[in-house]
């Protein structure tokens, strides 16, 4: 039986067996990837260039857009290349890199979403203290903590996973290298250490989710006490995009890892993995642009400026 020292590459799960379907999947994922690049790129540029968006909420949104770009860029380009060139292979180092970066971006994004809930809580429940609690220095420190915790989290997970002896071949039942699928290749009982670490991670994730839920309970109670209908509408409009993004992020991830074994199959796992690793980074910019008037105006201004500059150059 092979062990981890003799494995030089892994075989990923293909999306289709026929050449026509492989090319169709390539075109579909290319469209999704370009949409994610465009949407998140517009948010990045608008938040960085429009002085009206130089607030803590949009600073954290800018961080979220960067993480979304990193998350989808970790998995989708390799899957598209494999579909285009009709191959399943990924090198051992490439697989370890995918695990490292995916866990880093995924973990950091969850931390940023938790911080964004705190930002909305302070803005609505403690508006008089907003400037002192969420000044530029405090925002930078919180963002740095989110990214730093993501780095530490990813390094520990990756080192723990790839230090295990692998005795069950090199075929990964997923379109990218994912820790649960790598653990299936490990020797009997050798995965218990990493499985325990995953349980601890789930506990931390539940803690962050509880913080978000408690924050929004207090936010909604504060909003409902507002005497002005216009004030309630404005408060809800700043919260709903974040709440929708959190719901999409959490629900797809929970379903991917906690779905009943009775409905689990390689094809179902493939579809679910696309839902939680590809769809949120592509849909998040659309959610924010649809629900946030300030961001829509900034993006529209940016597009108009780009268009007129193009016309002037011609």
XYZ file of N, CA, C and O in Angstrom, residues 28-29 31-43 61 64-65 67-69 71-72 76 109 113 240-250 252 274-292 295-296:
236
model
N -18.757 27.062 -17.883
C -19.626 27.490 -16.793
C -18.806 28.086 -15.652
O -19.118 29.175 -15.148
N -17.749 27.384 -15.249
C -16.940 27.868 -14.132
C -16.092 29.075 -14.525
O -15.786 29.908 -13.667
N -17.224 31.437 -16.475
C -18.170 32.539 -16.313
C -18.354 32.928 -14.850
O -18.379 34.110 -14.512
N -18.471 31.928 -13.965
C -18.626 32.203 -12.528
C -17.384 32.890 -11.988
O -17.477 33.856 -11.204
N -16.220 32.420 -12.417
C -14.970 32.990 -11.907
C -14.801 34.438 -12.360
O -14.427 35.315 -11.564
N -15.104 34.710 -13.623
C -14.999 36.083 -14.127
C -16.011 37.001 -13.432
O -15.695 38.161 -13.139
N -17.215 36.465 -13.152
C -18.213 37.262 -12.433
C -17.732 37.583 -11.019
O -17.918 38.705 -10.532
N -17.098 36.604 -10.365
C -16.564 36.843 -9.019
C -15.439 37.870 -9.051
O -15.365 38.750 -8.183
N -14.561 37.769 -10.056
C -13.475 38.739 -10.191
C -14.022 40.141 -10.427
O -13.563 41.113 -9.809
N -15.010 40.241 -11.305
C -15.575 41.558 -11.625
C -16.309 42.148 -10.419
O -16.084 43.307 -10.051
N -17.181 41.351 -9.793
C -17.971 41.854 -8.680
C -17.119 42.272 -7.495
O -17.260 43.383 -6.966
N -16.229 41.393 -7.083
C -15.369 41.723 -5.941
C -14.368 42.813 -6.293
O -14.012 43.642 -5.441
N -13.922 42.836 -7.553
C -13.007 43.892 -7.981
C -13.665 45.261 -7.948
O -13.047 46.261 -7.556
N -14.940 45.327 -8.352
C -15.668 46.597 -8.296
C -15.841 47.072 -6.857
O -15.693 48.270 -6.568
N -16.163 46.145 -5.958
C -16.304 46.525 -4.548
C -14.980 47.020 -3.994
O -14.919 48.034 -3.281
N -15.854 45.349 4.552
C -16.365 44.806 3.295
C -15.241 44.657 2.278
O -15.205 43.681 1.518
N -13.501 41.577 3.120
C -14.311 40.429 2.708
C -14.155 40.157 1.217
O -14.066 38.998 0.795
N -14.113 41.217 0.409
C -13.959 41.048 -1.033
C -12.601 40.426 -1.372
O -12.509 39.559 -2.250
N -10.846 38.431 0.546
C -10.891 37.035 0.976
C -11.738 36.194 0.020
O -11.404 35.031 -0.253
N -12.830 36.763 -0.480
C -13.646 36.047 -1.462
C -12.846 35.753 -2.729
O -12.922 34.645 -3.289
N -12.089 36.733 -3.187
C -11.250 36.521 -4.365
C -10.219 35.431 -4.117
O -9.976 34.573 -4.973
N -10.408 32.978 -1.902
C -11.067 31.687 -1.699
C -11.414 31.025 -3.031
O -11.104 29.847 -3.249
N -12.040 31.763 -3.931
C -12.446 31.166 -5.199
C -11.247 30.926 -6.117
O -11.234 29.992 -6.918
N -11.001 27.132 -7.992
C -11.616 27.078 -9.314
C -10.633 27.041 -10.482
O -10.851 26.279 -11.427
N -12.338 34.680 6.509
C -13.616 35.262 6.092
C -14.658 35.124 7.203
O -15.433 36.059 7.456
N -16.591 38.211 8.991
C -18.046 38.271 9.090
C -18.485 38.464 10.543
O -19.462 39.174 10.823
N -29.148 43.903 6.482
C -29.632 42.780 5.688
C -28.584 42.182 4.753
O -28.515 40.952 4.625
N -27.742 42.995 4.062
C -26.726 42.366 3.217
C -25.777 41.472 4.006
O -25.476 40.348 3.578
N -25.304 41.963 5.145
C -24.398 41.159 5.967
C -25.094 39.900 6.459
O -24.520 38.807 6.441
N -26.334 40.026 6.888
C -27.082 38.874 7.376
C -27.295 37.846 6.268
O -27.201 36.633 6.499
N -27.565 38.306 5.047
C -27.740 37.392 3.915
C -26.440 36.673 3.583
O -26.433 35.471 3.307
N -25.319 37.399 3.614
C -24.020 36.791 3.323
C -23.660 35.750 4.387
O -23.183 34.657 4.076
N -23.892 36.090 5.659
C -23.617 35.142 6.743
C -24.472 33.891 6.585
O -23.985 32.759 6.737
N -25.752 34.067 6.268
C -26.652 32.929 6.101
C -26.194 32.024 4.972
O -26.177 30.793 5.107
N -25.808 32.616 3.845
C -25.314 31.831 2.713
C -24.030 31.097 3.076
O -23.874 29.895 2.802
N -23.122 31.792 3.731
C -21.827 31.221 4.108
C -22.008 30.059 5.083
O -21.446 28.970 4.895
N -22.804 30.268 6.124
C -22.976 29.253 7.172
C -23.817 28.080 6.685
O -23.455 26.909 6.901
N -24.450 26.872 3.637
C -23.794 25.997 2.665
C -22.689 25.178 3.324
O -22.515 23.991 3.036
N -19.371 22.718 -4.407
C -19.466 23.899 -5.267
C -20.314 24.974 -4.588
O -19.994 26.162 -4.619
N -21.388 24.540 -3.911
C -22.274 25.487 -3.242
C -21.564 26.288 -2.164
O -21.783 27.491 -2.025
N -20.682 25.629 -1.389
C -20.077 26.370 -0.273
C -18.722 26.978 -0.605
O -18.280 27.907 0.087
N -18.055 26.512 -1.660
C -16.724 27.043 -1.961
C -16.703 27.993 -3.154
O -15.793 28.815 -3.268
N -17.704 27.899 -4.038
C -17.711 28.698 -5.265
C -18.825 29.739 -5.266
O -18.609 30.894 -5.638
N -20.021 29.332 -4.834
C -21.179 30.231 -4.936
C -21.050 31.469 -4.047
O -21.251 32.594 -4.534
N -20.727 31.347 -2.727
C -20.669 32.568 -1.898
C -19.719 33.648 -2.413
O -20.116 34.825 -2.476
N -18.457 33.325 -2.807
C -17.585 34.399 -3.311
C -18.124 35.091 -4.555
O -17.851 36.272 -4.779
N -18.906 34.357 -5.366
C -19.449 34.956 -6.584
C -20.721 35.748 -6.314
O -21.003 36.747 -6.989
N -21.506 35.330 -5.310
C -22.808 35.936 -5.040
C -22.718 37.104 -4.052
O -23.540 38.027 -4.103
N -21.731 37.076 -3.150
C -21.628 38.127 -2.128
C -21.631 39.538 -2.706
O -22.346 40.411 -2.182
N -20.850 39.836 -3.760
C -20.898 41.207 -4.307
C -22.283 41.589 -4.810
O -22.717 42.734 -4.650
N -22.989 40.618 -5.405
C -24.340 40.892 -5.906
C -25.283 41.215 -4.754
O -26.107 42.140 -4.851
N -25.155 40.476 -3.640
C -26.010 40.727 -2.479
C -25.791 42.143 -1.953
O -26.745 42.893 -1.697
N -24.539 42.542 -1.813
C -24.248 43.872 -1.264
C -24.677 44.981 -2.219
O -25.172 46.021 -1.783
N -24.465 44.761 -3.514
C -24.835 45.813 -4.466
C -26.353 45.949 -4.598
O -26.867 47.042 -4.840
N -27.079 44.843 -4.421
C -28.536 44.903 -4.523
C -29.157 45.561 -3.299
O -30.162 46.252 -3.392
N -28.549 45.340 -2.123
C -29.170 45.758 -0.870
C -28.607 47.065 -0.302
O -29.168 47.600 0.652
N -27.515 47.573 -0.865
C -26.859 48.732 -0.271
C -26.827 49.873 -1.286
O -26.102 49.807 -2.288
N -23.358 51.700 -1.799
C -22.411 50.937 -2.603
C -22.822 50.939 -4.067
O -21.964 51.069 -4.955
N -24.124 50.833 -4.334
C -24.598 50.901 -5.720
C -24.218 52.227 -6.354
O -23.757 52.280 -7.505
